[in-house]
Coordinates of C-alpha atoms and ligand atoms in Angstrom, one line a residue:
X227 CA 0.6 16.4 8.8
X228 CA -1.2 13.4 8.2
X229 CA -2.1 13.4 4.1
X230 CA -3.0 10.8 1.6
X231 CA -1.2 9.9 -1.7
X232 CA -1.9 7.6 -4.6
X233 CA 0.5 5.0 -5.5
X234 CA 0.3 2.3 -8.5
X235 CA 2.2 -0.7 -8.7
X236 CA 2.6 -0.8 -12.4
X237 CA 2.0 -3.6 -14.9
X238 CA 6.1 -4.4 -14.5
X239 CA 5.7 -4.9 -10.9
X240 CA 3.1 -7.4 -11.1
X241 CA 4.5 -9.2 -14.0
X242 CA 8.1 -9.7 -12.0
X243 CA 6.2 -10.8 -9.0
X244 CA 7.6 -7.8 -6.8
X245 CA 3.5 -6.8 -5.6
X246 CA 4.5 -7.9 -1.7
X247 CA 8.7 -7.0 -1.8
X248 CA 7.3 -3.5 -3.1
X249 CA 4.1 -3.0 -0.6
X250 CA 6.2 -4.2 2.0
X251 CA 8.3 -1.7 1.9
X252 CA 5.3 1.0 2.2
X253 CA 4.1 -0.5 5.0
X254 CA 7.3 -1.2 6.8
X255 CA 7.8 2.7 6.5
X256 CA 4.3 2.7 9.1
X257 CA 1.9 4.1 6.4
X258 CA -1.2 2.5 6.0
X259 CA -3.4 0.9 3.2
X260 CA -7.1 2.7 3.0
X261 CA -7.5 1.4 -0.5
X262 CA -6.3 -1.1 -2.6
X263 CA -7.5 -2.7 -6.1
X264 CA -6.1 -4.9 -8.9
X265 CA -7.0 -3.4 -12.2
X266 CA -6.4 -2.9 -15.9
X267 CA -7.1 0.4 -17.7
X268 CA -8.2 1.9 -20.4
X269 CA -6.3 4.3 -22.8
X270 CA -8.5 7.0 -21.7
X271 CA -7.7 6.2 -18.2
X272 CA -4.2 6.5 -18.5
X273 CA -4.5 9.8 -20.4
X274 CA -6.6 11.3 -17.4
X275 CA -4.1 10.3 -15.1
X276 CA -0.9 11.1 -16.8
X277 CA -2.6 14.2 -18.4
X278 CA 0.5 16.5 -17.7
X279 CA 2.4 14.1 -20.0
X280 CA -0.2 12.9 -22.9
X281 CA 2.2 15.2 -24.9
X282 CA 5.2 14.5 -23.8
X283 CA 7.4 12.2 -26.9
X284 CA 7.5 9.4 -24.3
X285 CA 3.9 9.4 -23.6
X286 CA 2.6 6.9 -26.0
X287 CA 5.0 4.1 -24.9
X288 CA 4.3 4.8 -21.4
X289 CA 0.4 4.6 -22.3
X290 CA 1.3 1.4 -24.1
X291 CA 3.2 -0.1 -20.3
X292 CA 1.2 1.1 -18.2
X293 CA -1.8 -0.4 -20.1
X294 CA 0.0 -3.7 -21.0
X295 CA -1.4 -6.1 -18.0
X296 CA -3.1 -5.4 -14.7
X297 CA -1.4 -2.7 -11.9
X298 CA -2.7 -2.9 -8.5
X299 CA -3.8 0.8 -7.1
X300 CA -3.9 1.8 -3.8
X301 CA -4.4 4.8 -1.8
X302 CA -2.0 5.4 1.3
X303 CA -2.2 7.6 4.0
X304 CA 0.5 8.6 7.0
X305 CA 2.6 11.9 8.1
X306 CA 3.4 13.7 4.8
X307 CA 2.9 10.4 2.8
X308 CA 3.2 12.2 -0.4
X309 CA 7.0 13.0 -0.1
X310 CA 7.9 10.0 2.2
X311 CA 6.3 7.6 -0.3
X312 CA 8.5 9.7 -3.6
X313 CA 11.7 9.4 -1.4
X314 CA 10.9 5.6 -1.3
X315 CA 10.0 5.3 -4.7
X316 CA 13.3 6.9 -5.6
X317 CA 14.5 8.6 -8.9
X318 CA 12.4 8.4 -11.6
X319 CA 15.2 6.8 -14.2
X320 CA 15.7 3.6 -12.2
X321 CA 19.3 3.3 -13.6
X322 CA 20.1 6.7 -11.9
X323 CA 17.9 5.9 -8.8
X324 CA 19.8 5.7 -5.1
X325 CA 20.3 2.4 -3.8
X326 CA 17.5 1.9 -1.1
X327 CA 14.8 3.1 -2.4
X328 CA 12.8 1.1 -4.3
X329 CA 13.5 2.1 -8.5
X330 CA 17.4 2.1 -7.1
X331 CA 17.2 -1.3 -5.8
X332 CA 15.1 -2.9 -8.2
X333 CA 14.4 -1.2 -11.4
X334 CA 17.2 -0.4 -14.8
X335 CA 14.5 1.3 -16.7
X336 CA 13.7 5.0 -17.1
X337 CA 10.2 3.8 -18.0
X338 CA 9.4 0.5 -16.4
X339 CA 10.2 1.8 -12.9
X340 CA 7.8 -0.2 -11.2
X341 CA 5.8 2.5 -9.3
X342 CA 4.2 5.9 -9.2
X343 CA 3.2 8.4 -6.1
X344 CA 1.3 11.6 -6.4
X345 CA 3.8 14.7 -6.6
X346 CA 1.9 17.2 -4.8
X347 CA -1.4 17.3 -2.6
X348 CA -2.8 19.0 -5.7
X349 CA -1.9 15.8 -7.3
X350 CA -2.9 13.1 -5.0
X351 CA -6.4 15.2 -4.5
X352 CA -6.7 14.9 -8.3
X353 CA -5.8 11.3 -8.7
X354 CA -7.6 10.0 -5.6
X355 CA -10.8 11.4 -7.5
X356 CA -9.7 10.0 -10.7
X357 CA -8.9 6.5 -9.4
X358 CA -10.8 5.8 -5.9
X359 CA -14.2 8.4 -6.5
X360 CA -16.0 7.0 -3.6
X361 CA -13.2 8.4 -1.1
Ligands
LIG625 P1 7.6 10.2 -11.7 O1 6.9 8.9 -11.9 O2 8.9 10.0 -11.0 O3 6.8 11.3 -11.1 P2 7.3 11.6 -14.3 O4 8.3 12.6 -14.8 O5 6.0 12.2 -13.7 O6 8.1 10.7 -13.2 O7 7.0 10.6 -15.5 C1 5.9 9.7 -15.4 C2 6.4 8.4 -15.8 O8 6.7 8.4 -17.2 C3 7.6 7.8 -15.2 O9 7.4 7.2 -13.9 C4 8.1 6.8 -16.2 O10 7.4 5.6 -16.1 C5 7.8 7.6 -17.5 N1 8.9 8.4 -18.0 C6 9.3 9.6 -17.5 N2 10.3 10.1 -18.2 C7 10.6 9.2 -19.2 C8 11.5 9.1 -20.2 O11 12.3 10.0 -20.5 N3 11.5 8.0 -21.0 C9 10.6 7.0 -20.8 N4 9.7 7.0 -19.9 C10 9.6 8.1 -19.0
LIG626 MG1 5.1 12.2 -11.9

């Protein structure tokens, strides 16, 4: 089934220069781009989009990276891209992460793991809107 997920490429991904290894490897997989933006947000944004976390005890040095320098957003869209694009992104603790995917190959943090994709269609419906409104 043909779906749509968001994806960020966090602040630590454009810092390290990894923006085209990283998108490469999205659109090697055959998904395609419908949106793409290079921003920096707010506090307020991050809180919307990370809103199941904003009381988690990790939450306000993740709001403090993610916040730290512009992350380029994007909207991609293929057969079930939500779970193809989390089975590239990998583990979430990039020390723990399979080699191959993209936190396994090129991330040693639990935190600055370099990118995020929607969990569920639930969730990519709800961050699309939050991100890209005009979709
Ligand atoms: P996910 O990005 O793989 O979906 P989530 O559990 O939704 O992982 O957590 C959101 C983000 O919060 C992670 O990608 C990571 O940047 C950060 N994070 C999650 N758990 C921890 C932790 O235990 N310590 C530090 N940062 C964490
Ligand atoms: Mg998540």
């Amino acid at each position: 089934m043909t779906q749509r997920t968001l994806v960020l490429l966090k602040p630590d991904t454009v810092s390290r220069g990894l923006v085209g290894k990283v998108l490469d490897r999205y659109e090697a997989k055959g998904l395609s781009i419908v949106a793409m933006e290079l921003r920096r947000i707010t506090a307020e944004m991050s809180d919307q989009h990370y809103a199941e976390h904003v009381e988690r005890d990790f939450y306000p040095d993740l709001r403090e990276f993610v916040t730290s320098g512009p992350l380029v957003a994007m909207v991609l869209e293929g057969d079930d891209a939500i779970e193809v694009v989390r089975g590239l992104n990998g583990a979430t603790d990039g020390r723990k992460a399979a080699a191959g995917t993209i936190r396994g190959d090129l991330s040693l943090s639990n935190r600055e793991n370099l990118v995020h994709g929607s969990d569920s269609p639930e969730s990519a419906a709800r961050e699309i809107g939050i991100w890209f409104p005009e979709l």
